[in-house]
Short mmCIF file of C-alpha atoms in Angstrom, two decimals:
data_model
loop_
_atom_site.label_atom_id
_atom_site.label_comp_id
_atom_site.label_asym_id
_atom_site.label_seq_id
_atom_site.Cartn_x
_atom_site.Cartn_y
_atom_site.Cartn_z
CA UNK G 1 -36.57 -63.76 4.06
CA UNK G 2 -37.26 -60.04 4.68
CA UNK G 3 -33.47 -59.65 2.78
CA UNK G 4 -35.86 -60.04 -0.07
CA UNK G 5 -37.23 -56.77 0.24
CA UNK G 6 -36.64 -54.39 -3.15
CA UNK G 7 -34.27 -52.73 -0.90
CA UNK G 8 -32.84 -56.07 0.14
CA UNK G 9 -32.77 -55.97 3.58
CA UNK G 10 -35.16 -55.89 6.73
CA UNK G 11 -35.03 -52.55 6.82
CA UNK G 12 -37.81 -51.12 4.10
CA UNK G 13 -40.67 -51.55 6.42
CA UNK G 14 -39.47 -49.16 8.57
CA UNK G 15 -37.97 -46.83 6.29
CA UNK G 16 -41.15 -46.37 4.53
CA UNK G 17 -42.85 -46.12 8.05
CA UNK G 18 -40.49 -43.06 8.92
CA UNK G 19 -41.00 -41.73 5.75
CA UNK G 20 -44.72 -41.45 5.33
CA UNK G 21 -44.59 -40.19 9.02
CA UNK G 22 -42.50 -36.90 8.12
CA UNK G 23 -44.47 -36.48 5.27
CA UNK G 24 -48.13 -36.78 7.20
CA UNK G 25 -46.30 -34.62 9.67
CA UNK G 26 -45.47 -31.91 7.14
CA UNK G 27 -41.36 -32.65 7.83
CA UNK G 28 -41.64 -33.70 4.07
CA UNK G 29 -43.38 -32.35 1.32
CA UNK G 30 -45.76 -34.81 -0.46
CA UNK G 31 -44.50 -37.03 -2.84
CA UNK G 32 -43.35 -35.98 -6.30
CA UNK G 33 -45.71 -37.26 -9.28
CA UNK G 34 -45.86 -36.84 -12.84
CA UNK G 35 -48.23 -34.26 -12.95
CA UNK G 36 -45.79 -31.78 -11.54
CA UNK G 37 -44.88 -30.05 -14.91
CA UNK G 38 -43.51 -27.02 -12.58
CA UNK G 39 -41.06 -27.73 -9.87
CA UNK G 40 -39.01 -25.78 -7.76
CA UNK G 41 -40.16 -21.95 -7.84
CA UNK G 42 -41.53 -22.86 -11.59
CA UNK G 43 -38.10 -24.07 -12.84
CA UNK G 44 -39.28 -27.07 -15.02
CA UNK G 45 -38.04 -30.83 -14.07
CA UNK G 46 -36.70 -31.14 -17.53
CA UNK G 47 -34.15 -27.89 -17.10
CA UNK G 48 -30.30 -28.69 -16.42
CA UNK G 49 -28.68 -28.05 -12.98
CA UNK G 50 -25.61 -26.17 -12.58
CA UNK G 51 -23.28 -28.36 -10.47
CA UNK G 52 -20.46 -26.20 -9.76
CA UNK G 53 -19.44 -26.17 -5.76
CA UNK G 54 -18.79 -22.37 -6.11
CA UNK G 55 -21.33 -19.75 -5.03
CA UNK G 56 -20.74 -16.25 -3.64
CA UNK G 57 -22.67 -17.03 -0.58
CA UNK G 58 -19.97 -18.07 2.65
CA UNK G 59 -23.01 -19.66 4.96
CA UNK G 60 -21.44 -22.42 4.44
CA UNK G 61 -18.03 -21.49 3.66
CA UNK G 62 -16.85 -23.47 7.21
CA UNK G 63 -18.81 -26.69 6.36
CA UNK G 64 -16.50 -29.83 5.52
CA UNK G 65 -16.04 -30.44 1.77
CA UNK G 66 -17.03 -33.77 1.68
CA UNK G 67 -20.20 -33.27 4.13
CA UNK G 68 -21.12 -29.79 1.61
CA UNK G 69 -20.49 -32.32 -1.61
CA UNK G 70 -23.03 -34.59 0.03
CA UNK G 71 -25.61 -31.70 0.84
CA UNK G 72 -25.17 -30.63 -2.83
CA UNK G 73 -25.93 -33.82 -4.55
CA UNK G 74 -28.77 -34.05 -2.50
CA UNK G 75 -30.26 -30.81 -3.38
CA UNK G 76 -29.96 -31.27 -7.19
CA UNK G 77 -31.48 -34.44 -6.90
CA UNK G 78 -34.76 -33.23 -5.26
CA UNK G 79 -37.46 -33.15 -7.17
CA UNK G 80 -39.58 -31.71 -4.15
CA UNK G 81 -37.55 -29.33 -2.46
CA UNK G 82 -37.37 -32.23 0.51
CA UNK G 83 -34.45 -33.85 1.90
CA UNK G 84 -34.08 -36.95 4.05
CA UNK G 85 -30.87 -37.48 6.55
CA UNK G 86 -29.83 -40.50 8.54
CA UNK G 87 -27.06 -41.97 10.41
CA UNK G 88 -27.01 -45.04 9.65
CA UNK G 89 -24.67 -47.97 9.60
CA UNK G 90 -25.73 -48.62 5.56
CA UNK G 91 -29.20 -51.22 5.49
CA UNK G 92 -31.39 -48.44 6.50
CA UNK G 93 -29.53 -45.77 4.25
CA UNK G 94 -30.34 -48.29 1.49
CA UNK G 95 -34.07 -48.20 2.04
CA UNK G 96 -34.27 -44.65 2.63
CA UNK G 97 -32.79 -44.13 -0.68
CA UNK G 98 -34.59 -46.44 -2.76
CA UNK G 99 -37.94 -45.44 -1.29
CA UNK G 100 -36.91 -41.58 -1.22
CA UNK G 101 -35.99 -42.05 -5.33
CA UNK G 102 -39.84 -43.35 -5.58
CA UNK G 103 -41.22 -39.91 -3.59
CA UNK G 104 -38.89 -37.59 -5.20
CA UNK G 105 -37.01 -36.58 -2.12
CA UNK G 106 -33.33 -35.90 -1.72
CA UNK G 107 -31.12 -37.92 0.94
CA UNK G 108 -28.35 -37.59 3.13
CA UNK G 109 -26.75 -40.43 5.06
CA UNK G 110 -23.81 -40.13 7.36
CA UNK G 111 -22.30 -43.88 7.75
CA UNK G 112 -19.46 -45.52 10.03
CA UNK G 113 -15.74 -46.26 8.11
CA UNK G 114 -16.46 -49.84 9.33
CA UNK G 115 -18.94 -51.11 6.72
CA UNK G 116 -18.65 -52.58 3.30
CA UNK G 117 -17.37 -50.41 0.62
CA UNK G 118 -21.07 -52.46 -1.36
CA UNK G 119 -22.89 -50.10 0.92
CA UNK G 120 -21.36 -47.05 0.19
CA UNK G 121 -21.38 -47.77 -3.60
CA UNK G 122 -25.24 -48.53 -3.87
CA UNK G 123 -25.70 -45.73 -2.05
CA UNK G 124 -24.01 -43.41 -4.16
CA UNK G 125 -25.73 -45.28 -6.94
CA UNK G 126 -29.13 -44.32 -5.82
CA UNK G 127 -28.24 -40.30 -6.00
CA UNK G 128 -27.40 -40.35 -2.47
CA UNK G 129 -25.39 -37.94 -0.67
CA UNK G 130 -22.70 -39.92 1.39
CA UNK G 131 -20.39 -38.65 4.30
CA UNK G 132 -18.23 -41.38 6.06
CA UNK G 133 -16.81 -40.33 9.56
CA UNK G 134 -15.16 -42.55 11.89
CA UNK G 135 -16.60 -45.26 13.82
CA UNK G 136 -16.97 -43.40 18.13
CA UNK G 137 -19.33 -43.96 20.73
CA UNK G 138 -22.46 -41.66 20.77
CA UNK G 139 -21.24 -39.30 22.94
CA UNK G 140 -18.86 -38.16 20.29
CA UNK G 141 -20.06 -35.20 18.25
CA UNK G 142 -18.11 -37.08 15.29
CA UNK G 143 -20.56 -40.21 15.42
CA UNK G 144 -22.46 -40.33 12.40
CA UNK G 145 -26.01 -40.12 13.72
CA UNK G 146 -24.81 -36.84 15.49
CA UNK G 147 -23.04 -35.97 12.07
CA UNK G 148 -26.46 -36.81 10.51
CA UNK G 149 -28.57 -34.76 13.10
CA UNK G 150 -25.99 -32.00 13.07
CA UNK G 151 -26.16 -31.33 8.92
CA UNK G 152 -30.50 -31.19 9.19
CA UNK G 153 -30.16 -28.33 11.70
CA UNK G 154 -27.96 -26.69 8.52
CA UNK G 155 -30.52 -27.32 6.40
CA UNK G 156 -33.61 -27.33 8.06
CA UNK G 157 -32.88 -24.51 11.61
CA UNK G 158 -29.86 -22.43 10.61
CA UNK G 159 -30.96 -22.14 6.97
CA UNK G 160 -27.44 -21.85 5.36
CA UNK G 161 -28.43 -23.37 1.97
CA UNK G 162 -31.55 -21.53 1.32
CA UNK G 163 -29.18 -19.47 -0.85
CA UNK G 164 -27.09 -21.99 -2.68
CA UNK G 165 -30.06 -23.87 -3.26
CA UNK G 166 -32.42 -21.35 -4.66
CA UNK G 167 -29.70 -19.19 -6.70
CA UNK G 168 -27.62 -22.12 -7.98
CA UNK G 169 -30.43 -24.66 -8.07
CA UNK G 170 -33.48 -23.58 -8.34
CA UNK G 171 -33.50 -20.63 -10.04
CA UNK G 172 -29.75 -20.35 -11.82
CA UNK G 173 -30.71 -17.81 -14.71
CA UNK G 174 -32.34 -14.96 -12.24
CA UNK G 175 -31.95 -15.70 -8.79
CA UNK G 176 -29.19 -13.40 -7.49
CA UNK G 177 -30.92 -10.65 -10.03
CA UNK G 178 -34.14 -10.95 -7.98
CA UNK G 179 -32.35 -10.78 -4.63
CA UNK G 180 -31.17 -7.82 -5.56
CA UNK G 181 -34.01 -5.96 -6.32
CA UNK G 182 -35.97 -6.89 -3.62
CA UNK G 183 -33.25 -6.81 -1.58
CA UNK G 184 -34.38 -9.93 0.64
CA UNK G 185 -33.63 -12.72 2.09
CA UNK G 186 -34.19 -15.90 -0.76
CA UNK G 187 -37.10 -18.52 -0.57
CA UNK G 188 -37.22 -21.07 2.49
CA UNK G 189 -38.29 -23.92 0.25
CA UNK G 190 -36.06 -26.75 1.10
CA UNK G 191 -37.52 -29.00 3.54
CA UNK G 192 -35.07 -31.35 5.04
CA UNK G 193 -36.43 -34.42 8.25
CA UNK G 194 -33.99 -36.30 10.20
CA UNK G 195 -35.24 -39.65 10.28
CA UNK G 196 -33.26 -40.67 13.29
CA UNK G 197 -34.08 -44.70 13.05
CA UNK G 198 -33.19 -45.16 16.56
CA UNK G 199 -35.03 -42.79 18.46
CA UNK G 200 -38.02 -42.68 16.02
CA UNK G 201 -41.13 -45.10 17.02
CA UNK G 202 -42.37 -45.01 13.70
CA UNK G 203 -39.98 -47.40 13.30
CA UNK G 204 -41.17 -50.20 15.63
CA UNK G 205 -44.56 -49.17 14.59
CA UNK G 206 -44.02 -50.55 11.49
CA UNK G 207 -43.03 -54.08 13.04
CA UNK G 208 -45.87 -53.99 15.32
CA UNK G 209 -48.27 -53.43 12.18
CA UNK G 210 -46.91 -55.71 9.56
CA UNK G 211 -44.40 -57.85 10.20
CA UNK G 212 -45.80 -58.70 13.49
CA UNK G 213 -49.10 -59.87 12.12
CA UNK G 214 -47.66 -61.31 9.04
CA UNK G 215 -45.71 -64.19 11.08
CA UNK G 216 -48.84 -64.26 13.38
CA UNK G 217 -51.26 -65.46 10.48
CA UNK G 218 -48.43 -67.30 8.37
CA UNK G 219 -48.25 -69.83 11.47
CA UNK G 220 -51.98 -69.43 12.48
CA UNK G 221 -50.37 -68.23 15.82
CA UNK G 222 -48.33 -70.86 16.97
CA UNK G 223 -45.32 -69.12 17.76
CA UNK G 224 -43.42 -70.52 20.45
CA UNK G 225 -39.97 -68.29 20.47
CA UNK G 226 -38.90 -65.34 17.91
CA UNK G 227 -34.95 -64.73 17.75
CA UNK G 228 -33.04 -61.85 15.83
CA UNK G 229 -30.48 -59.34 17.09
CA UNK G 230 -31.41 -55.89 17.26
CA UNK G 231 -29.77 -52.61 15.10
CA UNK G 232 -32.25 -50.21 16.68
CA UNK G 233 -35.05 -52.97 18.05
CA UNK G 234 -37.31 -51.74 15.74
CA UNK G 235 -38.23 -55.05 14.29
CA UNK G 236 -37.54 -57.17 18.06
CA UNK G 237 -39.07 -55.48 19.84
CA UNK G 238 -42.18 -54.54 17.48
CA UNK G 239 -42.95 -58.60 16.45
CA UNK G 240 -42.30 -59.76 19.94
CA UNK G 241 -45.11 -56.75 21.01
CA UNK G 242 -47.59 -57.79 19.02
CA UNK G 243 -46.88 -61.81 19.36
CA UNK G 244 -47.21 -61.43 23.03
CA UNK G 245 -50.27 -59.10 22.60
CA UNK G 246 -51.94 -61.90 20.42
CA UNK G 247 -51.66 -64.76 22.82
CA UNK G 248 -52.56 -62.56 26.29
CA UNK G 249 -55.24 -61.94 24.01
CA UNK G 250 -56.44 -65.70 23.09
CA UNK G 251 -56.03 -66.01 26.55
CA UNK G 252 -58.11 -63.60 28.34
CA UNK G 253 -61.21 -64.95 25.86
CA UNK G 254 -60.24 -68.24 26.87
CA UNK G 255 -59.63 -69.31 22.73
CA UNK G 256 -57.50 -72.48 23.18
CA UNK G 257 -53.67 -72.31 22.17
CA UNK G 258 -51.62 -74.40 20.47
CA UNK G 259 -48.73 -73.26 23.32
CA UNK G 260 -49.47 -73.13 26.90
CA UNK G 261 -46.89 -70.73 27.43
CA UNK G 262 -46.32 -66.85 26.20
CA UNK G 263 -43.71 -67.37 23.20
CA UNK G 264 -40.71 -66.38 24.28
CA UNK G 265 -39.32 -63.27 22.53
CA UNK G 266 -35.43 -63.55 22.78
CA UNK G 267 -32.60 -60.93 21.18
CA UNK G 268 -29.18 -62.25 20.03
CA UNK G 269 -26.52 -60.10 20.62
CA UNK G 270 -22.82 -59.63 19.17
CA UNK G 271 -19.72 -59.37 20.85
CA UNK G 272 -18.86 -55.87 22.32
CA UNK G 273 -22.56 -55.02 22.51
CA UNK G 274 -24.20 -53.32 25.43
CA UNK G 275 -27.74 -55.24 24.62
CA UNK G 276 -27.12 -58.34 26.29
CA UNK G 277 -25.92 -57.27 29.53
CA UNK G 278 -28.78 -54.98 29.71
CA UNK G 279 -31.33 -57.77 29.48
CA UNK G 280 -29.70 -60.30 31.43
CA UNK G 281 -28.47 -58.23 34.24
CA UNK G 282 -30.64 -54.57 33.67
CA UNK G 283 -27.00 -53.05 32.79
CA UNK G 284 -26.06 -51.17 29.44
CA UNK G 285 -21.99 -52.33 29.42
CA UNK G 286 -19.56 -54.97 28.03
CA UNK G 287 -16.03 -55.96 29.36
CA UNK G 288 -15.11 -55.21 24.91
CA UNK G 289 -16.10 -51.08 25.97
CA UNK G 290 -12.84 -50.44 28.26
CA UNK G 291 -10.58 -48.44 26.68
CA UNK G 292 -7.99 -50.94 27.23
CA UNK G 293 -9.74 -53.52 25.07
CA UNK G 294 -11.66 -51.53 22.85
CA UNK G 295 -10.56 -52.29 18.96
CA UNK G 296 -11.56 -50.17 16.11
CA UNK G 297 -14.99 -48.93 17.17
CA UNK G 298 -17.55 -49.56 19.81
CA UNK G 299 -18.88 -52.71 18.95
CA UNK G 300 -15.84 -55.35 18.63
CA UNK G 301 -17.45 -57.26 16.06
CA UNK G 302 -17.46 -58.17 12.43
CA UNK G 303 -20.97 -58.03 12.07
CA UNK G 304 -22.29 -55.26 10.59
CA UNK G 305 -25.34 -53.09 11.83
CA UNK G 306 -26.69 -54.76 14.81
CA UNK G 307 -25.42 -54.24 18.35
CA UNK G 308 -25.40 -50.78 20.17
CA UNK G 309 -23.82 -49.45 23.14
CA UNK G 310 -26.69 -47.79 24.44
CA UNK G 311 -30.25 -48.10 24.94
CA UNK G 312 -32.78 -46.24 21.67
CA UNK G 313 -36.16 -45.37 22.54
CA UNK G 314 -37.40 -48.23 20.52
CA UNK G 315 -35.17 -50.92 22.18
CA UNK G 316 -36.34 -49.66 25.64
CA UNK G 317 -39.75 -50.38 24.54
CA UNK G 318 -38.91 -54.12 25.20
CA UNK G 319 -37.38 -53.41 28.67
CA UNK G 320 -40.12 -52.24 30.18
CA UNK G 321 -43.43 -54.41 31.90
CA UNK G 322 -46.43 -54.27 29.79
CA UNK G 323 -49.89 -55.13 31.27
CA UNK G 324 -51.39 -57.05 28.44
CA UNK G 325 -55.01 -55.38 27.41
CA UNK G 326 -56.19 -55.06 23.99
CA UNK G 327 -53.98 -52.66 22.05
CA UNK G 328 -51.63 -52.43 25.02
CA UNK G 329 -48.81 -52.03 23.12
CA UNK G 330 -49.83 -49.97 20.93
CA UNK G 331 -51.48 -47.21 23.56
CA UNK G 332 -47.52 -47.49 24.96
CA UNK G 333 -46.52 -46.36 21.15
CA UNK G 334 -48.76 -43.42 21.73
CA UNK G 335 -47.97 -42.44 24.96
CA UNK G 336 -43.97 -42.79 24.19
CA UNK G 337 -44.67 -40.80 21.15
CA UNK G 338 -46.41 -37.72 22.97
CA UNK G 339 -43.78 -37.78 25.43
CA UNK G 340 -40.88 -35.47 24.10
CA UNK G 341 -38.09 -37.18 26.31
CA UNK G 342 -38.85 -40.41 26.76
CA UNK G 343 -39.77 -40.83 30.20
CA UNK G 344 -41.84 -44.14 31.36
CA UNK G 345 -45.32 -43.23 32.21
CA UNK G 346 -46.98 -44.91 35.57
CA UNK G 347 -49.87 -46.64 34.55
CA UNK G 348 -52.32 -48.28 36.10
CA UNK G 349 -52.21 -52.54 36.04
CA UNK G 350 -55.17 -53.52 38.34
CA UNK G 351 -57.15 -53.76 35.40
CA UNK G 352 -54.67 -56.21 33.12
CA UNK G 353 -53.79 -59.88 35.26
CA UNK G 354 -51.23 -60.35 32.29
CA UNK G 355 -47.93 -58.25 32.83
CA UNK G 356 -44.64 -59.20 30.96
CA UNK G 357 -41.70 -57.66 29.70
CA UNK G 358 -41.67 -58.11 25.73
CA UNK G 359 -37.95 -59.27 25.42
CA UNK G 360 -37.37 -62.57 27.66
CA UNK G 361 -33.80 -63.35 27.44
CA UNK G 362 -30.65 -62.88 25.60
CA UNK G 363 -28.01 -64.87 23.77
CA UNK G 364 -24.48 -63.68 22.85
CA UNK G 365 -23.33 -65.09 19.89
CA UNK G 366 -19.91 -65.29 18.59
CA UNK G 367 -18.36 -64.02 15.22
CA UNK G 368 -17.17 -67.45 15.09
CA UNK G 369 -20.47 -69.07 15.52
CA UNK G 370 -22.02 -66.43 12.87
CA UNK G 371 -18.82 -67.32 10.18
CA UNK G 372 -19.47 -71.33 10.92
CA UNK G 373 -23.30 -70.42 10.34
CA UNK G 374 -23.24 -68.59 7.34
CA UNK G 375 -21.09 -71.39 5.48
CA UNK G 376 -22.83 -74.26 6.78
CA UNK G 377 -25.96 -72.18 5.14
CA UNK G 378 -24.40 -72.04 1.78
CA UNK G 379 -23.18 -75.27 1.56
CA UNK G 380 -26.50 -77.32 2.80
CA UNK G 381 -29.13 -74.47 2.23
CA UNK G 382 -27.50 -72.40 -0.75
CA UNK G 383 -28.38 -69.31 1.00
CA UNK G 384 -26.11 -66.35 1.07
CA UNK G 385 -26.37 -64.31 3.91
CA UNK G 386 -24.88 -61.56 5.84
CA UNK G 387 -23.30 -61.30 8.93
CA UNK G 388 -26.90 -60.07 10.71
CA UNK G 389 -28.30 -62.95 9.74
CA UNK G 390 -25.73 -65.42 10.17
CA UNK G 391 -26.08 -64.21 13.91
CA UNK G 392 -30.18 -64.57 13.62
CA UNK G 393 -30.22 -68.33 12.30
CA UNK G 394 -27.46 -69.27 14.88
CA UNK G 395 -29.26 -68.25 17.92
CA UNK G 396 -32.43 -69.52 16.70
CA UNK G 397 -30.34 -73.32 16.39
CA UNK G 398 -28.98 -72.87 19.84
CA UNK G 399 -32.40 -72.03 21.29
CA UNK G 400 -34.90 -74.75 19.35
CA UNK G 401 -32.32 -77.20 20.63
CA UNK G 402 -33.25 -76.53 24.07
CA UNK G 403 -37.17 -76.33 23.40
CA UNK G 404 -39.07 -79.12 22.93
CA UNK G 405 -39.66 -81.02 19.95
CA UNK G 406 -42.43 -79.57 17.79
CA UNK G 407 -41.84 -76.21 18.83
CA UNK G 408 -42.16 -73.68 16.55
CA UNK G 409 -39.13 -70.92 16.22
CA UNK G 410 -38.99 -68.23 13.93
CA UNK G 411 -36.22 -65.57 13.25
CA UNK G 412 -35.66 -63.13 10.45
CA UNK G 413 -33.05 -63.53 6.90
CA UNK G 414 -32.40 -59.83 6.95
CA UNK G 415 -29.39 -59.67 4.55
CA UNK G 416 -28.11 -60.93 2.08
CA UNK G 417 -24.12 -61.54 1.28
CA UNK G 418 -23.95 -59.81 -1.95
CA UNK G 419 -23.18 -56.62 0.46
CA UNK G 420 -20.57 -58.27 2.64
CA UNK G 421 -18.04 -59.69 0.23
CA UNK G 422 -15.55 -57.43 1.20
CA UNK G 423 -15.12 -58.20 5.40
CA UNK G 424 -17.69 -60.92 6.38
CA UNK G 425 -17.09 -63.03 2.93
CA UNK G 426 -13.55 -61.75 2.63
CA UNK G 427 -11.27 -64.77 3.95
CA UNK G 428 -8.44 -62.58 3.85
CA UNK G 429 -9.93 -60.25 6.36
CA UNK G 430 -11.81 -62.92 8.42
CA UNK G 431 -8.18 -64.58 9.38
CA UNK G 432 -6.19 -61.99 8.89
CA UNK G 433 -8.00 -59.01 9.88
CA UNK G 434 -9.99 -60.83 12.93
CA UNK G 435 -8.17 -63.81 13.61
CA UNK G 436 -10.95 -65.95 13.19
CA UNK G 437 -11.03 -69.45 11.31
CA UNK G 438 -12.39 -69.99 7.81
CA UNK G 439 -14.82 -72.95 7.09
CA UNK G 440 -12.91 -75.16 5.24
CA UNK G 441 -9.54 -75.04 5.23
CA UNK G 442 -9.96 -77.79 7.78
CA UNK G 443 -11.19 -80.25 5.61
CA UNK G 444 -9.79 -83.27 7.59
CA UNK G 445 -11.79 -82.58 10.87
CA UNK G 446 -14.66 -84.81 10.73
CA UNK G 447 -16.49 -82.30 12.75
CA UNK G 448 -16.28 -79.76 9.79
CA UNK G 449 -19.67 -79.67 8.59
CA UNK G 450 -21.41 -80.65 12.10
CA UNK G 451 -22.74 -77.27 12.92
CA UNK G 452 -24.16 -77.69 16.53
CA UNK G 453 -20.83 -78.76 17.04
CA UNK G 454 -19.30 -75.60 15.43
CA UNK G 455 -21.99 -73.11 17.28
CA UNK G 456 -20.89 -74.95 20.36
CA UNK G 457 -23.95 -77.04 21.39
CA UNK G 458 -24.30 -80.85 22.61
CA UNK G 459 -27.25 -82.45 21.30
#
C-alpha cells in the first residue's frame, strides 16, 4: 500500500532518494531550518516578496509566459536559494513537492496535458511552479522532461534569473542601487538540480535499499513472483534486484529456501508501451507507435504514468545479465553511476555460477482488464485505486493463477483514486472518451462480478 505514502503514491522513496543525492552532491543547498533568522543575502524570512512579473532585465524577455510564471513562483517560494525541476507525468511531481516544502527548496515541474486536472491542482497547492506542454515522444524538444531539463540550464548554466531573482526577490529595496555602484554582475545564489527521475539511479537505489528489503523481511523471504508496471523502473527493477540478490545469496551458503526456484520478477505493461516488446522480444516498439495509429500521445492508454516508449537508465538496469555475488547489484549501481553515458561495462562472471537477468517476463494488460479490476476492488475490497494500480493487482491475478498453489505473489498499491476521478473514474470519459465498458451497467450478465472472467483468464 505504498499509495499510503504522505505523498500518496509510490513515488516518495525515490523522490527523497534524488533529493538528498543533489543535496550531498552540492546540486542543492542544505535544507532550510529554523535557525536561519537570515535568508537570502540577509533579507529576513519574515520580509514580503514583490510579485510583480515586470523587471527591467530582458534575459528572459523570450521565455514563455507561462514557463517564466512557473520559474517565478518558484523563486519566491525558496527559502534556500535552491530549486528542484522535473518532468514528470504528476506522482513524482507530487513527492518532489511535498518533500521539497519540508527542505525549503523551490520546484519546478513540467507535466503532460494528458493527466488529471487533481494533479495539477495539488501541485499548485504545494507552491509549485507548473508548466503543462503537450503530450510527444522524447525526441521532441516540446516533451516535458526536455521542457524540464531545458528551464534548469536557464536557471542553473545560462544564468538568466540571477537578476530577477536577486533585485526583485532577494534584495527588492537596494538591489539595482548596488549594481550600480559596483557596476557588476548580481549574486549567483540560486541553485537549481534537475532531478531527471528516469535517467537518475538514485532512484532505483532507493528501491534496492528499502522497499526491496522491506518485502524481503515482511515475508521472511519467501517471495515467489513480484509484479508492477514500470513509470521509470525505479521501483521494478530495484525490488526485483535485491529479491534476486537475496535468494542467489541463501543459495550460495546453502541456507534452505522456502522456493526452489529464483522468484520470478515480472513487469506489466500498458497498451501502446514500448516495455513489453522489449522484454519479450529485446525490441523497444509497439504496433500503437505508427503514426497511423497513434492517438493523443505516445502511450495509447488511459493509465496514467507508467509505460514509456523508450528504454531509462534505470529500466535498462533490469535488461541486462547480472552474475549474482554479494552486493552484485549494487557494485552495477556504482559502476552505472560513474559512467557518464551509460554504457554496459564487461565484467568478469567466472567468479559468480549464478547469472540472471533481473526482469523475467512481461504481461500486457488491457485498459479494460485495469477498469474491470479497479471496480471489482471497490466493490469486494473497498479499495480505491488508480489506474497504475489497477494494472499492478491485475497482472499479479493473471500470474498467481498460473503458479502453484501456496505461492507467494506480491505487487505494489501505488495510487490511490482520489487523483483519477476525472479520466480513469470518469464514466463519461471511460465510454465516451475511450470506448471502453463501465462495470455495471451490465447488471444482467451473470459474469459481472466474476473477475478472472473479466481479466480474461480460465480457471
Amino acid at each position: 500500500m505504498e499509495c499510503s505514502n504522505p505523498g500518496g503514491t509510490g513515488k516518495d522513496r525515490a523522490a527523497r532518494s534524488m533529493i538528498l543525492c543533489a543535496e550531498e552532491n552540492g546540486e542543492l543547498p542544505p535544507p532550510y531550518t529554523v535557525s536561519m533568522n537570515e535568508n537570502k543575502a540577509g533579507r529576513t524570512v519574515t520580509d514580503n516578496i514583490t510579485t510583480t512579473l515586470n523587471t527591467g532585465n530582458n534575459n528572459h524577455s523570450n521565455i514563455p509566459d507561462d514557463i517564466h510564471a512557473a520559474i517565478v513562483t518558484a523563486l519566491e517560494n525558496t527559502k534556500t536559494h535552491g530549486i528542484l525541476i522535473e518532468g514528470t507525468s504528476g506522482s513524482t511531481g507530487i513527492s518532489l513537492a511535498s518533500l521539497a516544502c519540508t527542505r525549503g527548496h523551490g520546484i519546478i515541474v513540467a507535466m503532460p496535458d494528458d493527466q488529471s486536472n487533481q494533479k495539477k491542482e495539488f501541485l499548485e497547492k504545494l507552491g509549485c511552479g507548473v508548466v503543462v506542454v503537450k503530450n510527444c515522444s522524447i525526441s521532441n524538444p516540446g516533451h516535458y522532461v526536455n521542457v524540464a531539463r531545458r528551464i534548469w540550464e536557464w536557471l542553473n548554466v545560462e544564468r538568466r534569473y540571477d537578476d530577477y531573482y536577486w533585485s526583485t526577490v532577494v534584495n527588492p529595496a537596494g538591489g539595482d542601487v548596488l549594481k550600480r555602484q559596483n557596476n557588476s554582475s548580481p549574486p549567483k545564489l540560486i541553485r537549481a538540480a534537475f532531478m531527471n527521475q528516469f535517467e537518475n539511479l538514485a532512484n532505483v537505489t532507493s528501491h534496492y535499499t528499502s522497499t526491496g528489503p522491506e518485502i524481503y523481511s515482511q515475508l521472511d523471504g519467501k517471495v515467489d513472483a513480484f509484479i508492477m508496471s514500470a513509470g521509470t523502473g525505479g521501483t521494478l527493477v530495484g525490488v526485483g534486484a535485491y529479491l534476486k540478490e537475496r535468494w542467489f545469496e541463501s543459495i550460495q551458503q546453502k541456507h534452505h529456501m522456502q522456493s526452489q526456484s529464483p522468484p520470478r520478477i515480472i513487469l506489466v505493461d500498458p497498451p501502446g508501451s514500448s516495455l513489453f516488446n522489449k522484454i519479450k522480444f529485446g525490441v523497444a516498439y509497439s504496433s500503437q507507435q505508427s503514426e497511423q495509429k497513434l492517438r493523443r500521445h505516445r502511450y495509447d492508454t488511459l493509465a496514467e504514468g507508467i509505460g514509456l516508449d523508450r528504454i531509462t537508465a534505470n529500466f535498462a538496469l533490469g535488461c541486462e545479465t547480472i552474475s549474482w555475488e554479494k552486493k552484485a547489484f549494487a557494485k552495477r549501481i556504482n559502476e552505472a553511476s560513474n559512467d557518464h553515458h551509460y554504457q554496459k561495462i564487461s565484467r568478469d562472471s567466472s567468479s559468480s555460477i549464478f547469472q540472471s537477468k533481473i526482469i523475467d517476463d512481461a504481461l500486457s494488460i488491457s485498459d479494460q482488464q485495469a477498469v474491470h479490476m479497479a471496480h471489482y476492488l471497490l466493490r469486494h475490497e473497498g479499495l480505491f485505486v488508480g489506474s497504475s494500480s489497477a494494472m499492478n493487482i491485475a497482472g499479479a491475478l493473471i500470474v498467481a493463477s498460473q503458479m502453484p498453489e501456496g505461492s507467494h505473489i506480491v505487487t505494489v498499491v501505488c495510487d490511490g483514486g482520489q487523483r483519477h476521478t476525472s479520466r480513469f473514474w470518469n464514466r463519461d470519459f471511460v465510454v465516451n472518451e475511450w470506448g471502453l465498458k463501465w462495470p455495471g451497467d451490465n447488471v444482467t450478465d451473470p459474469l459481472e462480478h466474476d473477475i478472472m472472467h473479466q481479466l480474461g483468464q480460465k480457471v
